[in-house]
Amino acid sequence: GGLKVLRKSSKDKALVISAGITVHEALKAYDILKKEKINIRVVDLYSVQPTDAKGLLKNAKECKNNVIVAEDHYFDGIGSVVMKAIGKIKHLYVKKIPRSGKPEKLMKKYSIDYNAIIRTVKSTIKSPQKAL
């Protein structure tokens, strides 16, 4: 398994883990939040087997255990892998059978786009997770 930290600072308030197309949404969210002086860490979880549990835990703790997973799959994708490794997360995923359409419209419809990530980051840092 593998993960790559794409954006990082010593002031990160939340960890956003994504894979595939949602990585680009996480990076857009990062750019917008940075302008608002909200630092987040962005991780691309490009491979889950075997899970890099130590890497996930280390990044989660450095981000005050405020963990958001954004993925373009149904429940039980990378979110489940991350939950098993670190515990409580906020999980953005496709909750219904998706329709066909342009990626941007579908990501917005299913709340896995950069705006959904931004909203979730802001609500998460307002009500932080309990320590793991």
GROMACS .gro file of C-alpha atoms in nm:
model
  132
    1GLY     CA    1   0.000   0.000   0.000
    2GLY     CA    2   0.104   0.356  -0.029
    3LEU     CA    3   0.022   0.713   0.044
    4LYS     CA    4   0.176   1.035  -0.072
    5VAL     CA    5   0.153   1.362   0.119
    6LEU     CA    6   0.080   1.623  -0.149
    7ARG     CA    7   0.038   1.934   0.070
    8LYS     CA    8   0.165   1.979   0.425
    9SER     CA    9   0.253   2.244   0.685
   10SER     CA   10   0.325   2.254   1.056
   11LYS     CA   11  -0.009   2.433   1.109
   12ASP     CA   12  -0.243   2.178   0.948
   13LYS     CA   13  -0.583   2.170   1.118
   14ALA     CA   14  -0.728   1.878   0.922
   15LEU     CA   15  -0.616   1.584   0.712
   16VAL     CA   16  -0.795   1.522   0.381
   17ILE     CA   17  -0.735   1.175   0.238
   18SER     CA   18  -0.848   1.102  -0.115
   19ALA     CA   19  -0.774   0.891  -0.421
   20GLY     CA   20  -0.834   0.921  -0.793
   21ILE     CA   21  -1.043   1.213  -0.915
   22THR     CA   22  -1.112   1.339  -0.563
   23VAL     CA   23  -0.741   1.414  -0.515
   24HIS     CA   24  -0.785   1.705  -0.756
   25GLU     CA   25  -1.088   1.824  -0.558
   26ALA     CA   26  -0.886   1.805  -0.234
   27LEU     CA   27  -0.611   2.015  -0.394
   28LYS     CA   28  -0.867   2.277  -0.505
   29ALA     CA   29  -1.005   2.284  -0.150
   30TYR     CA   30  -0.650   2.325  -0.018
   31ASP     CA   31  -0.588   2.630  -0.239
   32ILE     CA   32  -0.914   2.798  -0.137
   33LEU     CA   33  -0.875   2.722   0.234
   34LYS     CA   34  -0.515   2.846   0.232
   35LYS     CA   35  -0.640   3.187   0.113
   36GLU     CA   36  -0.873   3.182   0.417
   37LYS     CA   37  -0.573   3.099   0.642
   38ILE     CA   38  -0.697   2.745   0.709
   39ASN     CA   39  -0.419   2.493   0.658
   40ILE     CA   40  -0.501   2.135   0.566
   41ARG     CA   41  -0.287   1.838   0.476
   42VAL     CA   42  -0.373   1.653   0.155
   43VAL     CA   43  -0.285   1.286   0.119
   44ASP     CA   44  -0.327   1.072  -0.192
   45LEU     CA   45  -0.401   0.717  -0.074
   46TYR     CA   46  -0.306   0.564  -0.407
   47SER     CA   47  -0.286   0.204  -0.284
   48VAL     CA   48  -0.452   0.036   0.014
   49GLN     CA   49  -0.294  -0.309   0.029
   50PRO     CA   50  -0.111  -0.346   0.254
   51THR     CA   51  -0.240  -0.044   0.444
   52ASP     CA   52   0.019   0.206   0.565
   53ALA     CA   53  -0.150   0.231   0.906
   54LYS     CA   54   0.155   0.397   1.066
   55GLY     CA   55   0.164   0.666   0.800
   56LEU     CA   56  -0.210   0.730   0.831
   57LEU     CA   57  -0.192   0.749   1.212
   58LYS     CA   58   0.110   0.981   1.207
   59ASN     CA   59  -0.060   1.223   0.969
   60ALA     CA   60  -0.390   1.209   1.160
   61LYS     CA   61  -0.223   1.291   1.492
   62GLU     CA   62  -0.027   1.579   1.336
   63CYS     CA   63  -0.363   1.718   1.214
   64LYS     CA   64  -0.537   1.700   1.553
   65ASN     CA   65  -0.721   1.381   1.448
   66ASN     CA   66  -0.949   1.586   1.221
   67VAL     CA   67  -0.967   1.337   0.934
   68ILE     CA   68  -1.184   1.368   0.623
   69VAL     CA   69  -1.189   1.101   0.353
   70ALA     CA   70  -1.324   1.203   0.011
   71GLU     CA   71  -1.376   0.930  -0.246
   72ASP     CA   72  -1.571   0.869  -0.564
   73HIS     CA   73  -1.698   0.524  -0.462
   74TYR     CA   74  -1.972   0.375  -0.252
   75PHE     CA   75  -1.920   0.318   0.120
   76ASP     CA   76  -1.656   0.055   0.200
   77GLY     CA   77  -1.383   0.197  -0.021
   78ILE     CA   78  -1.077   0.382   0.109
   79GLY     CA   79  -1.288   0.525   0.392
   80SER     CA   80  -1.324   0.179   0.544
   81VAL     CA   81  -0.951   0.119   0.516
   82VAL     CA   82  -0.877   0.452   0.686
   83MET     CA   83  -1.136   0.387   0.961
   84LYS     CA   84  -0.976   0.050   1.039
   85ALA     CA   85  -0.634   0.214   1.060
   86ILE     CA   86  -0.713   0.526   1.263
   87GLY     CA   87  -1.071   0.521   1.392
   88LYS     CA   88  -1.321   0.803   1.361
   89ILE     CA   89  -1.336   1.000   1.035
   90LYS     CA   90  -1.570   1.224   0.839
   91HIS     CA   91  -1.648   1.037   0.520
   92LEU     CA   92  -1.755   1.190   0.187
   93TYR     CA   93  -1.857   0.921  -0.060
   94VAL     CA   94  -2.123   0.841  -0.321
   95LYS     CA   95  -2.431   0.748  -0.118
   96LYS     CA   96  -2.661   0.649  -0.408
   97ILE     CA   97  -2.631   0.467  -0.736
   98PRO     CA   98  -2.469   0.733  -0.953
   99ARG     CA   99  -2.605   0.859  -1.283
  100SER     CA  100  -2.411   0.941  -1.596
  101GLY     CA  101  -2.292   1.294  -1.650
  102LYS     CA  102  -2.002   1.533  -1.644
  103PRO     CA  103  -1.761   1.464  -1.357
  104GLU     CA  104  -1.789   1.816  -1.210
  105LYS     CA  105  -2.170   1.797  -1.196
  106LEU     CA  106  -2.169   1.447  -1.050
  107MET     CA  107  -1.914   1.532  -0.782
  108LYS     CA  108  -2.124   1.833  -0.681
  109LYS     CA  109  -2.447   1.628  -0.685
  110TYR     CA  110  -2.301   1.359  -0.460
  111SER     CA  111  -2.118   1.607  -0.233
  112ILE     CA  112  -1.766   1.486  -0.302
  113ASP     CA  113  -1.640   1.802  -0.475
  114TYR     CA  114  -1.409   2.071  -0.341
  115ASN     CA  115  -1.699   2.270  -0.192
  116ALA     CA  116  -1.814   1.966   0.006
  117ILE     CA  117  -1.457   1.913   0.127
  118ILE     CA  118  -1.432   2.279   0.234
  119ARG     CA  119  -1.766   2.263   0.421
  120THR     CA  120  -1.661   1.942   0.595
  121VAL     CA  121  -1.318   2.079   0.692
  122LYS     CA  122  -1.477   2.391   0.842
  123SER     CA  123  -1.739   2.196   1.039
  124THR     CA  124  -1.477   1.945   1.155
  125ILE     CA  125  -1.234   2.203   1.289
  126LYS     CA  126  -1.522   2.379   1.469
  127SER     CA  127  -1.614   2.051   1.645
  128PRO     CA  128  -1.286   1.858   1.665
  129GLN     CA  129  -1.265   1.480   1.689
  130LYS     CA  130  -1.175   1.321   2.020
  131ALA     CA  131  -0.815   1.211   2.048
  132LEU     CA  132  -0.744   0.862   1.921
   0.00000   0.00000   0.00000
